[in-house]
Amino acid sequence: MLKLIKKSLIILLLITIDTIVFISKSIYKLYTKNKSKIEKISKSFYIELKEELAR
């Protein structure tokens, strides 16, 4: 019984790690693909915040 629980926990851990790696890779690919757009948006957001704080 204990061996079965250990094996199932190990399998669950491996599936969880695999899922996290897949999500991380997807986010990284999305970021590298849209890097210039993200930089433009962040710069304009920073400028807007700076203007609001200056008021």
CSV table of C-alpha atoms in Angstrom, one decimal:
chain,number,residue,atom,x,y,z
A,1,MET,CA,0.0,0.0,0.0
A,2,LEU,CA,2.8,2.4,0.9
A,3,LYS,CA,4.7,1.6,-2.3
A,4,LEU,CA,1.6,2.4,-4.3
A,5,ILE,CA,1.2,5.8,-2.6
A,6,LYS,CA,4.9,6.6,-3.2
A,7,LYS,CA,4.6,5.7,-6.8
A,8,SER,CA,1.5,7.7,-7.3
A,9,LEU,CA,3.0,10.7,-5.6
A,10,ILE,CA,6.1,10.5,-7.7
A,11,ILE,CA,4.0,10.3,-10.9
A,12,LEU,CA,1.9,13.2,-9.7
A,13,LEU,CA,5.0,15.2,-9.0
A,14,LEU,CA,6.5,14.5,-12.4
A,15,ILE,CA,3.2,15.5,-14.2
A,16,THR,CA,3.1,18.7,-12.2
A,17,ILE,CA,6.7,19.5,-13.1
A,18,ASP,CA,6.1,18.8,-16.7
A,19,THR,CA,3.0,21.0,-16.7
A,20,ILE,CA,5.0,23.9,-15.1
A,21,VAL,CA,7.8,23.5,-17.7
A,22,PHE,CA,5.3,23.5,-20.5
A,23,ILE,CA,3.6,26.7,-19.2
A,24,SER,CA,7.0,28.4,-18.7
A,25,LYS,CA,8.1,27.6,-22.2
A,26,SER,CA,4.8,28.9,-23.6
A,27,ILE,CA,5.1,32.1,-21.7
A,28,TYR,CA,8.7,32.5,-22.8
A,29,LYS,CA,7.8,31.9,-26.5
A,30,LEU,CA,5.0,34.4,-26.3
A,31,TYR,CA,7.3,37.0,-24.6
A,32,THR,CA,10.0,36.6,-27.2
A,33,LYS,CA,7.5,36.8,-30.1
A,34,ASN,CA,5.9,40.0,-28.8
A,35,LYS,CA,8.9,41.6,-27.1
A,36,SER,CA,8.7,44.8,-29.0
A,37,LYS,CA,5.0,45.3,-28.4
A,38,ILE,CA,5.4,44.6,-24.7
A,39,GLU,CA,8.3,47.1,-24.5
A,40,LYS,CA,6.2,49.8,-26.2
A,41,ILE,CA,3.2,49.2,-23.9
A,42,SER,CA,5.4,49.2,-20.8
A,43,LYS,CA,7.2,52.5,-21.9
A,44,SER,CA,3.9,54.2,-22.7
A,45,PHE,CA,2.5,53.0,-19.4
A,46,TYR,CA,5.6,54.3,-17.5
A,47,ILE,CA,5.3,57.7,-19.3
A,48,GLU,CA,1.6,57.9,-18.4
A,49,LEU,CA,2.3,57.1,-14.7
A,50,LYS,CA,5.1,59.7,-14.7
A,51,GLU,CA,2.8,62.4,-16.0
A,52,GLU,CA,0.1,61.5,-13.5
A,53,LEU,CA,2.6,61.7,-10.7
A,54,ALA,CA,3.9,65.0,-11.9
A,55,ARG,CA,0.4,66.6,-11.6
